[in-house]
Amino acid sequence: MSEITTVLTEFSKTFNTYLEQCFPLPQGAEKRVIEAMKYSVMNGGKRLRPFLMCECAALFGVKHDVSFPAAAALEMLHSYSLIHDDLPAMDNDDLRRGKPTCHKQFDEATAILAGDGLLTYAFQFLSNALEIRPEIRLTLVQLLSDAAGAFGGMVAGQTLDLYATPTGNKAADEDIIARLEAMKTGRLLRYAVEAGAVLGQAPLDVRQTLVKYSRLIGQAFQIADDILDREGEQHIVGKTLHKDDSQNKFTYVAYYGIEPARQKAQDLIKSAIAELQTFGPEADNLRALAQYIIDRKY
Ligand code: GRG
C-alpha cells in the first residue's frame, strides 16, 4: 500500500464512524428509506471528497470536529447523486462500489426516495451543524447548492451527459466535453476544496489557488474514471464497465484515444501539484492525493 492509501484508509475509518451515527433508525415503516440511505452512504466509498475538504481545512488549523459535519453533508449529497445515476432511467446499473445498487437492493421507488432523502438531509445536516460558525455555515450552504444544482452545477452536468451528442465540430465538441466534466464531476470536487478553505477562513487568493488545484484534479479524475471504464477490472472497480462505449458517451477518452488521455491526466496532475508550491509539507497529502487520483484502480 502506498503511503497516501494508508492515510486515506485511516481517515475513512474515523470518518465512517462519524458518518454512521448520522443515521439513527426510526421505529415505523418509514425506517425503510433511512435504511436505504444508510446502505448507500456506508457502502464502501473512497471518501475522496471528505478527505479533500478536511485536508484543506486542516491547512488552516481546522480540526475534524468542525470539518466532519460539513464533509458528512457533502458525502450524503454525493451518495444521492450515485443512487440516482444508477437508476434504470439514467445509467441503469446493478453494481455500485462492488455491491448491488440501491434500487437492486431495495426497489426503484425506495431508491428514488433515498436519493431525495440524502439530498435534503445534506442541507438539513449542514445548516444544523452548530460546530460551524453561522456565517460560515451559510456560505457553505450557498456554495453547496450552487455546486449541486441545475444552474451550472452537477444536475446540469448530468443533463449534458444524458443528452449531449457529438456535433462533428471539433471546437464545439471539446467545449461540451470540458463543460460536462466541469459540472458533473468537477463541481463537487471543487466544493470539497473550497469548503475546506472557507472553513479555515483562508485569504481569498489562497482560496483561489486551492480552487485551481481542485479544477485540475477534477479533470484528471474524470479522465481516470473514463480510462477505468475502458481498462479497469470489474471486480476491483466495483461497477459495470465498458458502459461509456456501449452508451456512446461523450468522454475525453472516446474523443482523443486512451494514450493521449492518459498523458493529459498526468499533465493535469503535474500542474495541480505545481499550484500547491506556496504550501509546505502540510500540503503533502494533497500532493499525494492528486497522484493517487490517476493511479487508483477503483
Ligand atoms: C443524478 C444529478 C445526478 C448526478 C449524477 C455523480 C454523477 C452525477 C454520476 C456518476 C457517474 C460518474 C462515473 C461520474 C464521474 C465520476 C464520479 C462522480 C465517480 C464516482 O465518484 P467516486 O469514485 O465514488 O469518488 P466513491 O464510490 O468512491 O464515492
Coordinates of C-alpha atoms and ligand atoms in Angstrom, one line a residue:
M1 CA 0.0 0.0 0.0
S2 CA 1.3 3.5 -0.8
E3 CA 1.5 6.0 2.0
I4 CA -1.4 8.0 0.7
T5 CA -3.6 4.8 0.5
T6 CA -2.8 4.2 4.2
V7 CA -3.6 7.8 5.1
L8 CA -6.9 7.6 3.2
T9 CA -7.8 4.3 4.8
E10 CA -7.1 5.6 8.3
F11 CA -9.1 8.8 7.5
S12 CA -12.0 6.7 6.2
K13 CA -12.2 4.6 9.3
T14 CA -12.6 7.6 11.6
F15 CA -14.9 9.4 9.2
N16 CA -17.1 6.3 8.7
T17 CA -17.6 6.0 12.4
Y18 CA -18.8 9.6 12.5
L19 CA -21.0 9.2 9.4
E20 CA -22.7 6.1 10.6
Q21 CA -24.1 7.7 13.7
C22 CA -25.7 10.4 11.5
F23 CA -28.4 7.8 10.5
P24 CA -30.4 6.8 13.6
L25 CA -33.2 4.4 12.5
P26 CA -36.8 5.5 13.4
Q27 CA -39.4 3.0 14.6
G28 CA -42.1 3.0 11.9
A29 CA -42.3 1.6 8.4
E30 CA -40.6 4.9 7.2
K31 CA -37.4 3.5 8.5
R32 CA -37.1 1.7 5.1
V33 CA -35.9 4.9 3.4
I34 CA -33.3 5.6 6.1
E35 CA -32.1 2.0 5.8
A36 CA -31.7 2.6 2.0
M37 CA -29.9 5.9 2.6
K38 CA -27.6 4.4 5.1
Y39 CA -26.9 1.4 2.9
S40 CA -25.8 3.6 0.1
V41 CA -23.7 6.0 2.2
M42 CA -22.0 3.3 4.2
N43 CA -21.3 1.2 1.1
G44 CA -17.5 1.5 0.9
G45 CA -16.9 4.8 -0.9
K46 CA -13.4 6.1 -1.1
R47 CA -14.3 9.3 0.8
L48 CA -12.2 11.4 -1.5
R49 CA -14.4 14.5 -1.2
P50 CA -14.5 14.4 2.6
F51 CA -10.7 13.8 2.7
L52 CA -10.1 16.7 0.4
M53 CA -12.3 19.0 2.5
C54 CA -10.8 18.0 5.8
E55 CA -7.2 18.2 4.4
C56 CA -7.8 21.7 3.0
A57 CA -9.4 22.9 6.2
A58 CA -6.5 21.4 8.2
L59 CA -4.1 23.7 6.3
F60 CA -5.7 26.5 8.3
G61 CA -5.8 24.6 11.6
V62 CA -9.4 23.4 11.4
K63 CA -9.9 20.2 13.4
H64 CA -12.1 17.2 12.4
D65 CA -14.8 18.1 15.0
V66 CA -15.6 21.2 12.8
S67 CA -14.8 19.8 9.3
F68 CA -16.5 16.4 9.7
P69 CA -20.1 17.7 9.8
A70 CA -19.5 19.6 6.5
A71 CA -17.7 16.7 5.0
A72 CA -20.6 14.3 6.0
A73 CA -23.1 16.6 4.3
L74 CA -21.1 16.5 1.1
E75 CA -20.8 12.7 1.2
M76 CA -24.5 12.5 1.7
L77 CA -25.1 14.6 -1.4
H78 CA -22.5 12.7 -3.4
S79 CA -24.2 9.4 -2.4
Y80 CA -27.6 10.8 -3.6
S81 CA -26.1 11.5 -7.0
L82 CA -24.8 8.0 -7.3
I83 CA -28.1 6.4 -6.3
H84 CA -30.0 8.5 -8.9
D85 CA -27.3 8.0 -11.5
D86 CA -27.7 4.2 -11.1
L87 CA -31.4 4.2 -11.7
P88 CA -32.9 2.5 -14.8
A89 CA -33.9 5.9 -16.2
M90 CA -30.3 7.1 -16.0
D91 CA -27.3 4.8 -16.2
N92 CA -29.2 1.7 -15.3
D93 CA -26.5 -0.1 -13.3
D94 CA -26.8 -3.1 -11.0
L95 CA -23.4 -2.6 -9.2
R96 CA -22.0 0.3 -7.2
R97 CA -19.0 0.1 -5.0
G98 CA -19.0 -3.7 -5.7
K99 CA -22.4 -4.2 -4.1
P100 CA -26.0 -4.2 -5.5
T101 CA -27.1 -0.6 -6.4
C102 CA -29.8 0.9 -4.1
H103 CA -32.7 0.1 -6.4
K104 CA -31.5 -3.5 -6.8
Q105 CA -31.0 -4.0 -3.0
F106 CA -34.4 -2.3 -2.2
D107 CA -36.6 -1.2 -5.1
E108 CA -36.8 1.7 -7.5
A109 CA -39.3 3.8 -5.5
T110 CA -37.2 3.4 -2.4
A111 CA -34.0 4.3 -4.3
I112 CA -35.6 7.5 -5.6
L113 CA -36.8 8.4 -2.1
A114 CA -33.4 7.5 -0.6
G115 CA -31.7 9.9 -3.1
D116 CA -34.3 12.6 -2.3
G117 CA -33.8 11.9 1.4
L118 CA -30.0 12.2 1.2
L119 CA -30.1 15.4 -0.9
T120 CA -32.4 17.0 1.6
Y121 CA -30.6 15.6 4.7
A122 CA -27.3 17.0 3.4
F123 CA -28.6 20.6 3.7
Q124 CA -30.6 19.8 6.9
F125 CA -27.4 18.4 8.5
L126 CA -25.1 21.2 7.3
S127 CA -27.4 24.0 8.3
N128 CA -27.9 22.5 11.8
A129 CA -24.1 21.9 12.3
L130 CA -23.6 24.1 15.4
E131 CA -19.9 23.2 15.4
I132 CA -19.5 25.6 12.4
R133 CA -20.0 29.4 12.9
P134 CA -23.3 30.6 11.4
E135 CA -21.9 32.9 8.8
I136 CA -19.5 30.1 7.6
R137 CA -22.4 27.6 7.5
L138 CA -24.5 30.0 5.4
T139 CA -21.6 30.4 2.9
L140 CA -21.2 26.6 2.7
V141 CA -24.9 26.1 2.1
Q142 CA -24.8 28.7 -0.7
L143 CA -21.7 27.1 -2.3
L144 CA -23.0 23.5 -2.0
S145 CA -26.4 24.4 -3.6
D146 CA -24.5 26.1 -6.4
A147 CA -22.3 23.1 -6.9
A148 CA -25.1 20.6 -6.9
G149 CA -27.8 22.4 -8.8
A150 CA -29.2 22.8 -12.3
F151 CA -27.7 26.2 -13.0
G152 CA -24.1 25.2 -13.9
G153 CA -23.9 22.5 -11.2
M154 CA -23.9 18.7 -11.1
V155 CA -27.5 18.4 -12.2
A156 CA -26.7 20.5 -15.3
G157 CA -23.6 18.2 -15.9
Q158 CA -25.7 15.1 -15.6
T159 CA -28.2 16.6 -18.1
L160 CA -25.4 17.2 -20.6
D161 CA -24.1 13.6 -20.0
L162 CA -27.5 12.2 -20.8
Y163 CA -28.5 14.4 -23.8
A164 CA -25.4 15.9 -25.4
T165 CA -24.3 14.3 -28.7
P166 CA -21.2 15.0 -30.8
T167 CA -21.7 17.9 -33.2
G168 CA -18.9 17.0 -35.5
N169 CA -17.3 20.4 -34.9
K170 CA -14.0 20.0 -33.0
A171 CA -14.2 23.2 -31.0
A172 CA -17.9 22.7 -30.1
D173 CA -17.3 19.1 -29.1
E174 CA -14.3 19.9 -27.0
D175 CA -16.3 22.6 -25.3
I176 CA -19.1 20.1 -24.4
I177 CA -16.6 17.6 -23.0
A178 CA -15.0 20.2 -20.9
R179 CA -18.3 21.7 -19.6
L180 CA -19.7 18.2 -18.9
E181 CA -16.7 17.3 -16.7
A182 CA -16.6 20.7 -15.0
M183 CA -20.2 20.4 -13.9
K184 CA -20.9 16.7 -13.4
T185 CA -17.7 15.7 -11.6
G186 CA -15.8 18.9 -11.1
R187 CA -18.3 21.0 -9.1
L188 CA -18.4 18.7 -6.1
L189 CA -14.6 18.2 -6.1
R190 CA -14.2 22.0 -6.3
Y191 CA -16.7 22.4 -3.5
A192 CA -14.8 20.0 -1.3
V193 CA -11.7 22.0 -1.6
E194 CA -13.3 25.4 -1.5
A195 CA -15.4 24.5 1.6
G196 CA -12.1 23.5 3.3
A197 CA -10.7 26.9 2.6
V198 CA -14.0 28.6 3.8
L199 CA -14.0 26.6 7.0
G200 CA -10.4 27.8 7.5
Q201 CA -11.3 31.4 6.7
A202 CA -8.4 31.3 4.2
P203 CA -7.5 34.6 2.4
L204 CA -9.2 34.9 -1.0
D205 CA -6.0 34.5 -3.0
V206 CA -5.2 31.2 -1.2
R207 CA -8.8 30.0 -1.7
Q208 CA -8.4 30.8 -5.4
T209 CA -5.2 28.8 -5.6
L210 CA -6.9 25.8 -4.0
V211 CA -9.8 26.1 -6.4
K212 CA -7.3 26.0 -9.3
Y213 CA -5.8 22.8 -7.8
S214 CA -9.3 21.3 -7.5
R215 CA -10.2 22.1 -11.1
L216 CA -7.0 20.4 -12.3
I217 CA -7.5 17.2 -10.2
G218 CA -11.2 17.2 -11.2
Q219 CA -10.4 17.0 -14.9
A220 CA -7.8 14.3 -14.2
F221 CA -10.3 12.4 -12.0
Q222 CA -12.8 12.3 -14.9
I223 CA -10.2 11.1 -17.4
A224 CA -9.1 8.4 -14.9
D225 CA -12.7 7.4 -14.5
D226 CA -13.1 7.1 -18.2
I227 CA -9.9 5.0 -18.5
L228 CA -11.1 2.7 -15.7
D229 CA -14.3 2.2 -17.7
R230 CA -12.2 1.0 -20.6
E231 CA -9.4 -0.8 -18.9
G232 CA -10.3 -1.4 -15.3
E233 CA -11.1 -4.8 -13.7
Q234 CA -14.7 -5.0 -12.8
H235 CA -14.2 -6.8 -9.5
I236 CA -11.9 -4.0 -8.4
V237 CA -13.7 -1.0 -9.9
G238 CA -17.0 -2.3 -8.4
K239 CA -19.3 -1.2 -11.2
T240 CA -20.3 -2.4 -14.6
L241 CA -17.6 -1.4 -17.1
H242 CA -17.5 -0.5 -20.8
K243 CA -20.7 1.4 -20.5
D244 CA -19.2 4.6 -22.0
D245 CA -18.7 2.9 -25.3
S246 CA -21.9 0.9 -25.3
Q247 CA -23.9 4.0 -24.5
N248 CA -21.9 6.2 -26.9
K249 CA -20.9 8.5 -24.1
F250 CA -19.1 11.8 -24.7
T251 CA -15.8 11.3 -22.9
Y252 CA -12.3 12.6 -23.3
V253 CA -11.0 9.0 -23.9
A254 CA -13.6 8.3 -26.6
Y255 CA -12.7 11.6 -28.3
Y256 CA -8.9 11.6 -28.1
G257 CA -8.0 8.0 -27.5
I258 CA -6.6 6.3 -24.4
E259 CA -2.9 7.2 -24.6
P260 CA -3.4 11.0 -25.2
A261 CA -6.0 10.9 -22.4
R262 CA -3.5 9.2 -20.0
Q263 CA -0.9 11.8 -20.9
K264 CA -3.3 14.6 -20.4
A265 CA -4.3 13.3 -17.0
Q266 CA -0.6 13.1 -15.9
D267 CA 0.0 16.7 -17.2
L268 CA -3.0 17.9 -15.2
I269 CA -1.8 16.3 -12.0
K270 CA 1.7 17.9 -12.5
S271 CA 0.0 21.3 -12.9
A272 CA -2.2 20.6 -9.8
I273 CA 0.8 19.8 -7.7
A274 CA 2.6 22.9 -9.0
E275 CA -0.4 25.0 -7.8
L276 CA 0.5 24.0 -4.3
Q277 CA 4.0 25.4 -4.4
T278 CA 3.3 28.1 -1.8
F279 CA 2.4 25.5 0.8
G280 CA 5.0 23.5 2.7
P281 CA 4.8 19.9 3.9
E282 CA 1.4 20.5 5.4
A283 CA 0.0 20.1 1.8
D284 CA 1.9 16.8 1.1
N285 CA -1.3 14.7 1.5
L286 CA -3.0 17.0 -1.2
R287 CA 0.0 16.4 -3.5
A288 CA 0.0 12.7 -3.0
L289 CA -3.8 12.6 -3.4
A290 CA -3.5 14.3 -6.8
Q291 CA -1.3 11.5 -8.0
Y292 CA -3.5 8.8 -6.4
I293 CA -6.5 10.1 -8.3
I294 CA -4.9 9.0 -11.6
D295 CA -3.1 5.9 -10.2
R296 CA -6.2 4.4 -8.5
K297 CA -7.6 1.1 -9.6
Y298 CA -11.2 1.9 -8.5
Ligands
GRG1 C1 -28.1 12.1 -10.7 C2 -28.0 14.6 -10.5 C3 -27.3 13.4 -10.7 C4 -26.0 13.4 -10.9 C5 -25.1 12.2 -11.1 C6 -22.1 11.6 -9.9 C7 -22.8 11.5 -11.1 C8 -23.7 12.6 -11.5 C9 -22.7 10.5 -11.9 C10 -21.9 9.2 -11.6 C11 -21.2 8.7 -12.8 C12 -19.8 9.1 -12.9 C13 -18.9 8.0 -13.3 C14 -19.4 10.3 -12.6 C15 -18.0 10.7 -12.7 C16 -17.1 10.4 -11.6 C17 -17.7 10.1 -10.3 C18 -18.5 11.1 -9.6 C19 -17.4 8.9 -9.8 C20 -17.8 8.4 -8.5 O1 -17.1 9.1 -7.5 P1 -16.0 8.2 -6.6 O2 -15.1 7.4 -7.5 O3 -17.0 7.2 -5.9 O4 -15.4 9.2 -5.7 P2 -17.0 6.6 -4.5 O5 -17.9 5.4 -4.6 O6 -15.6 6.2 -4.1 O7 -17.5 7.6 -3.5

